Structures are given as structure tokens and as C-alpha cells.
mmCIF file of C-alpha atoms in Angstrom:
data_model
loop_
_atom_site.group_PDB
_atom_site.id
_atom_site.type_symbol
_atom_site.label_atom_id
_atom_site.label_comp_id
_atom_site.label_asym_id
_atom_site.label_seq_id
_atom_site.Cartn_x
_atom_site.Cartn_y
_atom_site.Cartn_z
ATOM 1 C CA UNK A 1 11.215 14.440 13.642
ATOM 2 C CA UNK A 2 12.805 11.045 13.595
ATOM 3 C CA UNK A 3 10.174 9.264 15.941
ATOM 4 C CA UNK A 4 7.243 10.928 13.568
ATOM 5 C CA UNK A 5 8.757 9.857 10.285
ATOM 6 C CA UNK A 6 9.688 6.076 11.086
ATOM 7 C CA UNK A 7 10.916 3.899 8.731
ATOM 8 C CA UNK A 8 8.036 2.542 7.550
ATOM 9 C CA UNK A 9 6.326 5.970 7.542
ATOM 10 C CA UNK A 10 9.191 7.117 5.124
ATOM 11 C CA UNK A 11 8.898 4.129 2.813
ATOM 12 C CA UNK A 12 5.402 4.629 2.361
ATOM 13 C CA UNK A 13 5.284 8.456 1.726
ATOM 14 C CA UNK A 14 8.365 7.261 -0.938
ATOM 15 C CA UNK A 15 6.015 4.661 -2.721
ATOM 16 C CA UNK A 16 3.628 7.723 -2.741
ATOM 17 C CA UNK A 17 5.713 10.373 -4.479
ATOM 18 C CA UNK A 18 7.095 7.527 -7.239
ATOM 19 C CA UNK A 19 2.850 6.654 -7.686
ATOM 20 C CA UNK A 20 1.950 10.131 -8.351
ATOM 21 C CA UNK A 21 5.483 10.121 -10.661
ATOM 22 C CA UNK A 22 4.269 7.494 -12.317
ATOM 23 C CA UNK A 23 0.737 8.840 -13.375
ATOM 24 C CA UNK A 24 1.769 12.012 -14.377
ATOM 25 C CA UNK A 25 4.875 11.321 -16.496
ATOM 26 C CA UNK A 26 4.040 7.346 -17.742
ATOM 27 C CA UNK A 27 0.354 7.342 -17.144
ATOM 28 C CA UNK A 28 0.230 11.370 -19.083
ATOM 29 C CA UNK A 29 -2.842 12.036 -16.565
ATOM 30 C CA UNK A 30 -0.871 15.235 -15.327
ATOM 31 C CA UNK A 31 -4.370 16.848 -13.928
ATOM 32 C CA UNK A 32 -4.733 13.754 -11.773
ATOM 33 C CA UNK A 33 -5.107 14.519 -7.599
ATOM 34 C CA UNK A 34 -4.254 12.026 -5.191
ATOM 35 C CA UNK A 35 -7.160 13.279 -3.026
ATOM 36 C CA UNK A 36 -11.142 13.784 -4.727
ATOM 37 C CA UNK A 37 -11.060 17.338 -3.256
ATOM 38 C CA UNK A 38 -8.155 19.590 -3.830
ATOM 39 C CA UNK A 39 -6.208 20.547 -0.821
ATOM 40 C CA UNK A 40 -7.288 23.658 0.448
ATOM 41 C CA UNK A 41 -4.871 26.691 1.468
ATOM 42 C CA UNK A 42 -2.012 25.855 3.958
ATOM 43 C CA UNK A 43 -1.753 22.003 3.132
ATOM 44 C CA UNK A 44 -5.181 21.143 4.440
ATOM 45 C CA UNK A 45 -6.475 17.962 3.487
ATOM 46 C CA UNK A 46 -9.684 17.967 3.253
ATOM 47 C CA UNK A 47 -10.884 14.235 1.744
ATOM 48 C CA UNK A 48 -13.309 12.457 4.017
ATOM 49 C CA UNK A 49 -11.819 9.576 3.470
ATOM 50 C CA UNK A 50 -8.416 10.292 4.599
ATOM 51 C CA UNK A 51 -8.082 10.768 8.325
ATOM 52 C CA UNK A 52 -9.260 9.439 11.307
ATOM 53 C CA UNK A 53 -10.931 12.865 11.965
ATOM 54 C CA UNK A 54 -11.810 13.801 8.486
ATOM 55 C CA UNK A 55 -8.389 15.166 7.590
ATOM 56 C CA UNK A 56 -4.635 16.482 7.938
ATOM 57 C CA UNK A 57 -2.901 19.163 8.255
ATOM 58 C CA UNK A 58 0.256 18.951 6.778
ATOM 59 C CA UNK A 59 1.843 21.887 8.050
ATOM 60 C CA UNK A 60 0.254 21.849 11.805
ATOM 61 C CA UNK A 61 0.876 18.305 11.753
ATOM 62 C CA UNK A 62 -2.391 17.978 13.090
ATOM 63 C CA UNK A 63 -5.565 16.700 12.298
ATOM 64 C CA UNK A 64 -8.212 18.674 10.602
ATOM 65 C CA UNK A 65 -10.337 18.714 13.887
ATOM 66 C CA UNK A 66 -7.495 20.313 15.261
ATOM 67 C CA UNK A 67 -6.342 17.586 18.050
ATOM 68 C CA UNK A 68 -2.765 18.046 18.997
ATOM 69 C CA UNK A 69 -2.942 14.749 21.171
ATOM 70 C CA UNK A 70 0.915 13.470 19.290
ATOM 71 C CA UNK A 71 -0.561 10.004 19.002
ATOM 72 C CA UNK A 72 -3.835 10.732 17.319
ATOM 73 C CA UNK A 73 -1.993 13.094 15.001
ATOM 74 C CA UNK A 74 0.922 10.237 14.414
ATOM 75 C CA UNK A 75 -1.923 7.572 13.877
ATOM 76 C CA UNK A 76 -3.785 10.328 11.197
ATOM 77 C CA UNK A 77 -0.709 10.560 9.348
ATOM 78 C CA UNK A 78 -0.132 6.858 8.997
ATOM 79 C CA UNK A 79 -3.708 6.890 7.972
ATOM 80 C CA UNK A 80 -3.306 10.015 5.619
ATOM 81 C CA UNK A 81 -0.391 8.374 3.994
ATOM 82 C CA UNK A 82 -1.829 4.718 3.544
ATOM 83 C CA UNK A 83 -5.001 5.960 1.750
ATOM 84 C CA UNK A 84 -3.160 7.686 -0.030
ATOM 85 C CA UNK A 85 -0.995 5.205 -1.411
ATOM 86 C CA UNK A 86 -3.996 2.729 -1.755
ATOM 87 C CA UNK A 87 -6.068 5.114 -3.880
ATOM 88 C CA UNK A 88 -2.724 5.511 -6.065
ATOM 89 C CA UNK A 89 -2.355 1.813 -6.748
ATOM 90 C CA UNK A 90 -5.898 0.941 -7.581
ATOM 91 C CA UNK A 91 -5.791 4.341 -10.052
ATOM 92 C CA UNK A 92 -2.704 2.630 -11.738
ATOM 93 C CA UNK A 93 -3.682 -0.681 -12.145
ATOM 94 C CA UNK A 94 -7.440 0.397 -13.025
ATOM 95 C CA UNK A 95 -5.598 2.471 -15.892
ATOM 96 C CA UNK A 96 -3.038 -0.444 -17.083
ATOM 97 C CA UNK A 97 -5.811 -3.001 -17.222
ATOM 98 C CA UNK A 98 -8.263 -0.869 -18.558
ATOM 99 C CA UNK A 99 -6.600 1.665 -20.941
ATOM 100 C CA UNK A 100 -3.383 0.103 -21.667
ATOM 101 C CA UNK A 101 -4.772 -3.548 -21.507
ATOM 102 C CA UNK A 102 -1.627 -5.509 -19.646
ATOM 103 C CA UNK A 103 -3.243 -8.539 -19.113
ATOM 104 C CA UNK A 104 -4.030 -8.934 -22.763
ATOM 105 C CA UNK A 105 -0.340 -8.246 -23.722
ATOM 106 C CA UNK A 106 0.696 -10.379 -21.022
ATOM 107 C CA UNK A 107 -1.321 -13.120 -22.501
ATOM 108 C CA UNK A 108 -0.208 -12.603 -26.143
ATOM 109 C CA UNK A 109 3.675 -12.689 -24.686
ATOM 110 C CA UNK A 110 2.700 -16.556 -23.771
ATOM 111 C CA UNK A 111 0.712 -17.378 -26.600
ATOM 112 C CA UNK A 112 3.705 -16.084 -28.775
ATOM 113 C CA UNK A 113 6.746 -15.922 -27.267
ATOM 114 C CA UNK A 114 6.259 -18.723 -24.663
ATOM 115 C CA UNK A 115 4.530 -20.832 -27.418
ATOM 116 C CA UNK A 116 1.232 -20.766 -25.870
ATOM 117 C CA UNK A 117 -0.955 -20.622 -28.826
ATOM 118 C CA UNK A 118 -0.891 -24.155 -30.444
ATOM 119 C CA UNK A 119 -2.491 -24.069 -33.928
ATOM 120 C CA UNK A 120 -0.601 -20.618 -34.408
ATOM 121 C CA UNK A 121 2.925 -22.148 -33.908
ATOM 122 C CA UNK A 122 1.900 -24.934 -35.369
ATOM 123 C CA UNK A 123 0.835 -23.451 -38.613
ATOM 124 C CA UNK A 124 4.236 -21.198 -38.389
ATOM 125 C CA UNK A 125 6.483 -23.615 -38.314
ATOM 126 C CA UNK A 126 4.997 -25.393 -41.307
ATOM 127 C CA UNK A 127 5.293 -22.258 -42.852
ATOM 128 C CA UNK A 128 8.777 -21.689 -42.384
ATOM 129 C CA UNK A 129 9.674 -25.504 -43.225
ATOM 130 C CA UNK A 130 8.519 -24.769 -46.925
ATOM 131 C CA UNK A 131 10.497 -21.564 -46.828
ATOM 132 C CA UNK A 132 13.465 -22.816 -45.356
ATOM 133 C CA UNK A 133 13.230 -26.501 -47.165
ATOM 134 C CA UNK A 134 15.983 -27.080 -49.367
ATOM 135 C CA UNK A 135 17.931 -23.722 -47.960
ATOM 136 C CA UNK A 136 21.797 -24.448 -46.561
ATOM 137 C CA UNK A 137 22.293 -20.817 -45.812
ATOM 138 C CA UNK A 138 20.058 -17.697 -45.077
ATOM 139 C CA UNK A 139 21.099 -16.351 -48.901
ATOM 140 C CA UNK A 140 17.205 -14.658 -50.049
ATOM 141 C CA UNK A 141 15.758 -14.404 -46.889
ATOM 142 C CA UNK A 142 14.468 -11.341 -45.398
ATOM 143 C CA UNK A 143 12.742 -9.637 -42.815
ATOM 144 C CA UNK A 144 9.561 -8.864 -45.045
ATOM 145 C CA UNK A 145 9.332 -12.720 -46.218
ATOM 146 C CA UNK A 146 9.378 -13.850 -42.578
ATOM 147 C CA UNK A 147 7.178 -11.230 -42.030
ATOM 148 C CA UNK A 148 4.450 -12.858 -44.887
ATOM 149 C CA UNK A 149 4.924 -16.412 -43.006
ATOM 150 C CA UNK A 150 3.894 -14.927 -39.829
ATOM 151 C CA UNK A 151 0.827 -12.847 -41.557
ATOM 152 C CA UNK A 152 -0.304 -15.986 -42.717
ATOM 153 C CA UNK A 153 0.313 -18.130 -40.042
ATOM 154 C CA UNK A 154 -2.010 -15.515 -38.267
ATOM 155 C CA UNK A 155 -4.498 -15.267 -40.840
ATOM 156 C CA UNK A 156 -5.069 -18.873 -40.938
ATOM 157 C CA UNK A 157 -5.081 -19.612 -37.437
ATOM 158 C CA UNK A 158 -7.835 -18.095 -34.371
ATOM 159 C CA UNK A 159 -4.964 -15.691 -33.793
ATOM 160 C CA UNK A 160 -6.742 -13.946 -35.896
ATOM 161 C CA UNK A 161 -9.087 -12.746 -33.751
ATOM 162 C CA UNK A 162 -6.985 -11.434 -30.841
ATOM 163 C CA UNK A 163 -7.264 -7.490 -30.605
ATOM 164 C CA UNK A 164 -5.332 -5.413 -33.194
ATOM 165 C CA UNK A 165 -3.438 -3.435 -30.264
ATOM 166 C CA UNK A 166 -1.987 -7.131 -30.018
ATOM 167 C CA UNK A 167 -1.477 -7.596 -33.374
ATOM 168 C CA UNK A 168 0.167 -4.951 -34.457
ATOM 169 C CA UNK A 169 2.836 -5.628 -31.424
ATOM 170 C CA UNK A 170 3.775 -8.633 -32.979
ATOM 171 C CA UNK A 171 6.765 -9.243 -35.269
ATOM 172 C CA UNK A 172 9.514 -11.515 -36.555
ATOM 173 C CA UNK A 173 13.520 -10.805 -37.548
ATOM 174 C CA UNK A 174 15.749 -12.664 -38.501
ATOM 175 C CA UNK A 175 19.078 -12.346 -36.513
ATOM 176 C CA UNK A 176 21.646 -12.235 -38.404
ATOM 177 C CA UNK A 177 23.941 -9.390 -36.356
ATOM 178 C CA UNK A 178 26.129 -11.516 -34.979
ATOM 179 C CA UNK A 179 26.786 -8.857 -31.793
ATOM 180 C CA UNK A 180 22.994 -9.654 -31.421
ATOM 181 C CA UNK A 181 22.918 -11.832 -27.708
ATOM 182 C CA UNK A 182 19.839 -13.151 -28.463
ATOM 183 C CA UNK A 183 21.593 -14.869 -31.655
ATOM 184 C CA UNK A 184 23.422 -17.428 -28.282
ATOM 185 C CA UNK A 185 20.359 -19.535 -27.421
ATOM 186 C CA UNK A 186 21.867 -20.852 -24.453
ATOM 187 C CA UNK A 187 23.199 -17.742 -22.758
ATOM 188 C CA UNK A 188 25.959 -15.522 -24.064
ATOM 189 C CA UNK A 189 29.798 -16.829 -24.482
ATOM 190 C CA UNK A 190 31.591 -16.997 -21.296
ATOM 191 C CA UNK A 191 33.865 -14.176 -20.846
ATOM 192 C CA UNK A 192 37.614 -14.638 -19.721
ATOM 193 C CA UNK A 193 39.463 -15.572 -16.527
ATOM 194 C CA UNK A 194 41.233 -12.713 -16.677
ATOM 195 C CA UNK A 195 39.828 -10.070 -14.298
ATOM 196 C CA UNK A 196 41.648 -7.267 -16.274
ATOM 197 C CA UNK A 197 39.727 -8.532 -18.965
ATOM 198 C CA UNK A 198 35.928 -8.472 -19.371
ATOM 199 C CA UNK A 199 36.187 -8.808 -23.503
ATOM 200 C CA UNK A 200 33.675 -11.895 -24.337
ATOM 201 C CA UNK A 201 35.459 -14.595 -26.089
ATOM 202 C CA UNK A 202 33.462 -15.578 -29.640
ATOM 203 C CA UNK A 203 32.406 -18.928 -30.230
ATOM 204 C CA UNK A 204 34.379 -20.161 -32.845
ATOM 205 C CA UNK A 205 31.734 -21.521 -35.616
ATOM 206 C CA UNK A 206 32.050 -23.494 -38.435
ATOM 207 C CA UNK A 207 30.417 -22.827 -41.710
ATOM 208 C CA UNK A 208 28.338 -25.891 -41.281
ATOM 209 C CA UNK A 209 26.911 -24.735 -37.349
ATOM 210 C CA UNK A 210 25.689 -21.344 -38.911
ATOM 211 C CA UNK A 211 23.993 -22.173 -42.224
ATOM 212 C CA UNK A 212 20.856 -23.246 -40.328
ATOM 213 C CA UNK A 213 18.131 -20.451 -41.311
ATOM 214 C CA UNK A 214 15.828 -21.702 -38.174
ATOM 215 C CA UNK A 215 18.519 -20.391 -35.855
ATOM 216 C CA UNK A 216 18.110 -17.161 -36.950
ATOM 217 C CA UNK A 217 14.060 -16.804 -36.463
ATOM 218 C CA UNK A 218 12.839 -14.906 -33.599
ATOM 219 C CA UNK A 219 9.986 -13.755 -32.678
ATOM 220 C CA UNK A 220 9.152 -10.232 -31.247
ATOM 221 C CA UNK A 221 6.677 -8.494 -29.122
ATOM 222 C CA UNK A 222 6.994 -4.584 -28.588
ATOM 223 C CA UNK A 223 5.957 -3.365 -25.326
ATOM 224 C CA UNK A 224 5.667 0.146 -25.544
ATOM 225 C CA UNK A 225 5.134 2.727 -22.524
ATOM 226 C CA UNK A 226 3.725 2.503 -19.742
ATOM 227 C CA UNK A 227 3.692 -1.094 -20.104
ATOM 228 C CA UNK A 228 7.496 -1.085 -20.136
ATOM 229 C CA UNK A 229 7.726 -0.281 -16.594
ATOM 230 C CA UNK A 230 6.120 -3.633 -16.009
ATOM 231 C CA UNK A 231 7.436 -5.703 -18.781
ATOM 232 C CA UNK A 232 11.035 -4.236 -18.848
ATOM 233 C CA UNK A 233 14.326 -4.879 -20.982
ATOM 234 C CA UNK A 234 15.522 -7.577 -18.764
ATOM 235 C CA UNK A 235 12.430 -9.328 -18.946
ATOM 236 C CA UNK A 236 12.202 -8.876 -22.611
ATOM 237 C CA UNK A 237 15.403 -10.573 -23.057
ATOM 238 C CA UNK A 238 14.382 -13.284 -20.826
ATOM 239 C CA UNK A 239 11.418 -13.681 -22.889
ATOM 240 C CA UNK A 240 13.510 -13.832 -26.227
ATOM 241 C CA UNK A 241 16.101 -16.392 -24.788
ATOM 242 C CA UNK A 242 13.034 -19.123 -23.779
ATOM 243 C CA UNK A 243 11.320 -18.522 -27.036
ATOM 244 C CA UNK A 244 14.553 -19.416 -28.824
ATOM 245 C CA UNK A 245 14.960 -22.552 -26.664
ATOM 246 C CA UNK A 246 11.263 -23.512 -26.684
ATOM 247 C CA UNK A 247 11.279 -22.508 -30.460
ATOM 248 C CA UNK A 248 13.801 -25.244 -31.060
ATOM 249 C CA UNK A 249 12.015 -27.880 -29.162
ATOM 250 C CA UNK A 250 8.822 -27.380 -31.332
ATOM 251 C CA UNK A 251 10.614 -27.930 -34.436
ATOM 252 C CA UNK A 252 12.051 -31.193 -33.182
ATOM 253 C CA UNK A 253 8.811 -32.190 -32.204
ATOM 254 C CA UNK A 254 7.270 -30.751 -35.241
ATOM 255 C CA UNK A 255 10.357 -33.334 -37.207
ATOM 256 C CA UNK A 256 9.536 -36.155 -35.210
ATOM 257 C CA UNK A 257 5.539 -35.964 -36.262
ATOM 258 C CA UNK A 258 6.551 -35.558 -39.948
ATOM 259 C CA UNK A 259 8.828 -38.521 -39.735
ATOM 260 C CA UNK A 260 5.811 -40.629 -38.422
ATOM 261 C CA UNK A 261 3.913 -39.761 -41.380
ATOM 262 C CA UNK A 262 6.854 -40.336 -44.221
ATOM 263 C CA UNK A 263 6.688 -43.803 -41.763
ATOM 264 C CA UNK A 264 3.033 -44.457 -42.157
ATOM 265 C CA UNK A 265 3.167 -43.589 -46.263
ATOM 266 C CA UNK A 266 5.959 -45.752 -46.458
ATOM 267 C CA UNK A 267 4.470 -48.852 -44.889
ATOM 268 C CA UNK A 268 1.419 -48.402 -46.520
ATOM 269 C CA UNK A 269 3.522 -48.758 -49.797
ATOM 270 C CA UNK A 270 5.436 -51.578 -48.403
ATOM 271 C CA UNK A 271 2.017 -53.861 -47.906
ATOM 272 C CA UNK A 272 0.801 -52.628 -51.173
ATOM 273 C CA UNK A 273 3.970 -53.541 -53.019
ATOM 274 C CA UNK A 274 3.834 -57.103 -50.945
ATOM 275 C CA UNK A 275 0.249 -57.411 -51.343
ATOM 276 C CA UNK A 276 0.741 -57.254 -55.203
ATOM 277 C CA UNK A 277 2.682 -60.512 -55.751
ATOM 278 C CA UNK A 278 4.154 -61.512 -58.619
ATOM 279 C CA UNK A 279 7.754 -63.387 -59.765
ATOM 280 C CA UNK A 280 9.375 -61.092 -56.984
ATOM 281 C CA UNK A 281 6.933 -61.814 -54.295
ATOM 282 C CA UNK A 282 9.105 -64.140 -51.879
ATOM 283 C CA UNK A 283 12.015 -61.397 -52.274
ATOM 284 C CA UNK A 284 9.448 -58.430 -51.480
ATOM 285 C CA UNK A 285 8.174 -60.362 -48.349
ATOM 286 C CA UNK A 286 11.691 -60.711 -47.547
ATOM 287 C CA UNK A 287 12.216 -57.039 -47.786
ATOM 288 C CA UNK A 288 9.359 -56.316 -46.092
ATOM 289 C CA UNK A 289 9.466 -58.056 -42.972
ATOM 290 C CA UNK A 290 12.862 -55.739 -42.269
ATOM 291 C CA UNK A 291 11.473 -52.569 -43.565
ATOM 292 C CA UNK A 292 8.293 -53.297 -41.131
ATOM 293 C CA UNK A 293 11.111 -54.114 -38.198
ATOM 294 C CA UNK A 294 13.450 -51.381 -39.064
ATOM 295 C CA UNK A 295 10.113 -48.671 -38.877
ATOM 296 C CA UNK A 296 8.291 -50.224 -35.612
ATOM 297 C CA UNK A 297 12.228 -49.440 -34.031
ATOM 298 C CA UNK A 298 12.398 -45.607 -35.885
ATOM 299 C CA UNK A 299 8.888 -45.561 -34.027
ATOM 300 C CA UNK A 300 9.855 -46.600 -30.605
ATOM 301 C CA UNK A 301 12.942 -44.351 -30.841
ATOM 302 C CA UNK A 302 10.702 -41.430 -32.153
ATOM 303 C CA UNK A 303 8.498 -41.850 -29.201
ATOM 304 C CA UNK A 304 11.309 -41.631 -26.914
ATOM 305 C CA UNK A 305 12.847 -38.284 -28.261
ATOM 306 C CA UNK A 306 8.885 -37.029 -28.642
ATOM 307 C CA UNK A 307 8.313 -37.989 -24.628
ATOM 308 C CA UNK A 308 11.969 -36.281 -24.002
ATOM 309 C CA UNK A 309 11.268 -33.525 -25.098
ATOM 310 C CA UNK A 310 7.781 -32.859 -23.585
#
């Protein structure tokens, strides 16, 4: 039995069993075959397409022409076994793409989580900076107001015309469990060097580190089955954690742009204030020639951070 079922032989006709698993319990098509023609009686099978011959016999261990050359039958079953497995993995990614749509979710997890969709985050982010202006702790904010910023920031934006099976996967909370892991944007706390001891030691904040309302915004997608056997917890997480970096970088970036404007606006009322004259003229010009040096050096330095972080 051994030199029939080789290694390979064995993987395969695994990959096979977990397939037809797979469709039945996560896919729901339970009156699926893996063959167009139902086996006939005594384990026939009977699909011309499987076979060298036209067939095997799974019980003679022979093909359906009835050959009992050991090589012929070997190569059949290798052949039995390989269509098999092929006609199983084109029927589950025909029924992902088609009827559960993962490339679309796959794209809306880097247009949202993986900040992919510009003039949504964009809009989001401005959003959230009239929300959260003024705000030294996360005192009056809630799930359902986050949840209006992102319905508008979705509404306003082409976002808007995505699919509603994409949609209605997206969502926003704001983390304030502090046994949430996501809440560490750089990776949980390191645990200790004791090997007897596995307890995670707590980061010790201050009341000024956690008063920030933007660190506890986070966006989420929900996968829900079968797509979770593709886009699994781990990944989730792994999704979550590079949001929360990225999500940080685009509000520094998003800072540094609304510092060039307060810049522009205020040496636009510099020159108009200098422009004006007057009895205070040679003290304005004064003024202004280190205001207009102080603000081309903010700019240089902004363009460094801005070039940083891209």
C-alpha cells in the first residue's frame, strides 16, 4: 500500500478531502459533487474527464477499462486525484470571487484600512479634527458620533459608490478598553524575563500620554464567513496594527498641510499690514522681515518632516 499511496499521492488526496470540507460546510453548497456524473455503484468513477482510460475504480484499484497493468492503474490514480483537486479549486475560487466577492473586500481593506482611498481619508480626518478640536480627553465621545464622521466622510467622498456589501462592512470604535491590543500601536508591552512568568507588564501612562482622542480611533472592516478562511484573525490584527500606524502618519501630514496654510494667511497679512504704511511703517518692516525669515525656516522644516514621513 505504501508504494501506491506516496507522499505526494497522500498530500494531494488530503488537499482533496479539506476542498470538498470546505464547500460543503463554508461554501453551504452541501449537494455539490466533485465529479459532473455521480459515481456509480461500487466506487466507479465514471467522469470522462478523470482518467487516463475514462475512469477509476476505487475499490479494484483499477481503471474503468479494467487494465490491471500496476503502472497504468498508479498513473490513473494520480490522474483521478489531480483532476480532482483542480476542479475543486477553480469551484472555490469561482464561488469566492463571484458570490462572496473577495477581491472587492480585499480592495476595500486597502482603500480603508491601509489608507488607500485618498479623498476618503482625507475628508475623515478633517472630520474628526473639528470633532476632536479643542478636546483634552475622550469625555462625550462615542461610538455613534464617530460613526456620523465616517457616514459623512463616505457620503461626501466617491466612496460612495463602492458596493453596499462593502459598505455595510465598514465601521469605526473608539478603543477605549484598555485590555484592547490594538489600543498599543507599536506592538503589545513586552512581557517579563521571568520564564515562570508570562503576565504582560502595563505601560505605565501618564494622564497627559492618554488624553489624545486620535489614539483611540480605529477603523474596522468585518470579514464574515467564508471570507474568514482567507482573511483570518491574525491577519485582521495585522491589518488593525498598520492602520493605527499609517493612521498616525496621515494626521501628521494632514498637520503639516494645515500649518502651511495658517503660514500662507499669515504672510499674506504680514505684506498687507507692511504694505499699509503709516507712523509705524519702519517698525512693521522691521517686524516683517523676521516674521517672513522665521516662516520661509517653519517651511523648510515642514518640508522635511512632510518628505520624512512619505
Amino acid at each position: 500500500m505504501m508504494e501506491i499511496i506516496t507522499a505526494d499521492l497522500a498530500r494531494g488526496v488530503l488537499l482533496v478531502g479539506k476542498g470538498i470540507n470546505f464547500i460543503r460546510y463554508c461554501l453551504l453548497n452541501k449537494d455539490w459533487e466533485v465529479f459532473e456524473n455521480a459515481p456509480t455503484e461500487g466506487g466507479m468513477v465514471v467522469d470522462s474527464k478523470i482518467g487516463a482510460n475514462g475512469g477509476y475504480n476505487l475499490v479494484t484499484l483499477m481503471d474503468v477499462g479494467g487494465n490491471d497493468d500496476n503502472c497504468q492503474c498508479l498513473l490513473t490514480l494520480h490522474n483521478a486525484v489531480a483532476a480532482a483537486s483542480a476542479r475543486i479549486h477553480n469551484h472555490i475560487l469561482d464561488s469566492l470571487n463571484q458570490q462572496h466577492h473577495l477581491i472587492c473586500h480585499l480592495k476595500a481593506l486597502k482603500n480603508f484600512l491601509l489608507l488607500g482611498q485618498g479623498d476618503f481619508v482625507t475628508s475623515f480626518v478633517e472630520s474628526l479634527n473639528k470633532e476632536f478640536r479643542g478636546r483634552t480627553s475622550t469625555a462625550g465621545i462615542y461610538t455613534h458620533t464617530l460613526s456620523g464622521v465616517l457616514e459623512m466622510a463616505l457620503r461626501t467622498t466617491n466612496a460612495r459608490f463602492l458596493p453596499q456589501y462593502v459598505l455595510r462592512n465598514l465601521g469605526v470604535r473608539l478603543m477605549i478598553d484598555h485590555n484592547d491590543p490594538d489600543r498599543y500601536w507599536m506592538g503589545p508591552p513586552p512581557k517579563k524575563n521571568d520564564d515562570d512568568d508570562n503576565d504582560i507588564i502595563p505601560w505605565d501612562d501618564d494622564e497627559s500620554s492618554i488624553k489624545d482622542p486620535w489614539d483611540y480611533v480605529c477603523l474596522e472592516y468585518n470579514i464574515d464567513s467564508p471570507l474568514d478562511a482567507v482573511v483570518h484573525n491574525s491577519a485582521m490584527e495585522t491589518y488593525h496594527q498598520m492602520f493605527l500606524f499609517l493612521f498616525r502618519l496621515k494626521r501628521i501630514e494632514w498637520t503639516m498641510n494645515n500649518s502651511w496654510r495658517q503660514s500662507t494667511e499669515l504672510n499674506h497679512a504680514i505684506l498687507i499690514e507692511n504694505k499699509a504704511g503709516g507712523i509705524e511703517a519702519p517698525n512693521v518692516r522691521a517686524a516683517a522681515e523676521k516674521s517672513s525669515f522665521l516662516l520661509r525656516r517653519i517651511a523648510t522644516i515642514r518640508q522635511t518632516m512632510l518628505h520624512f514621513i512619505s
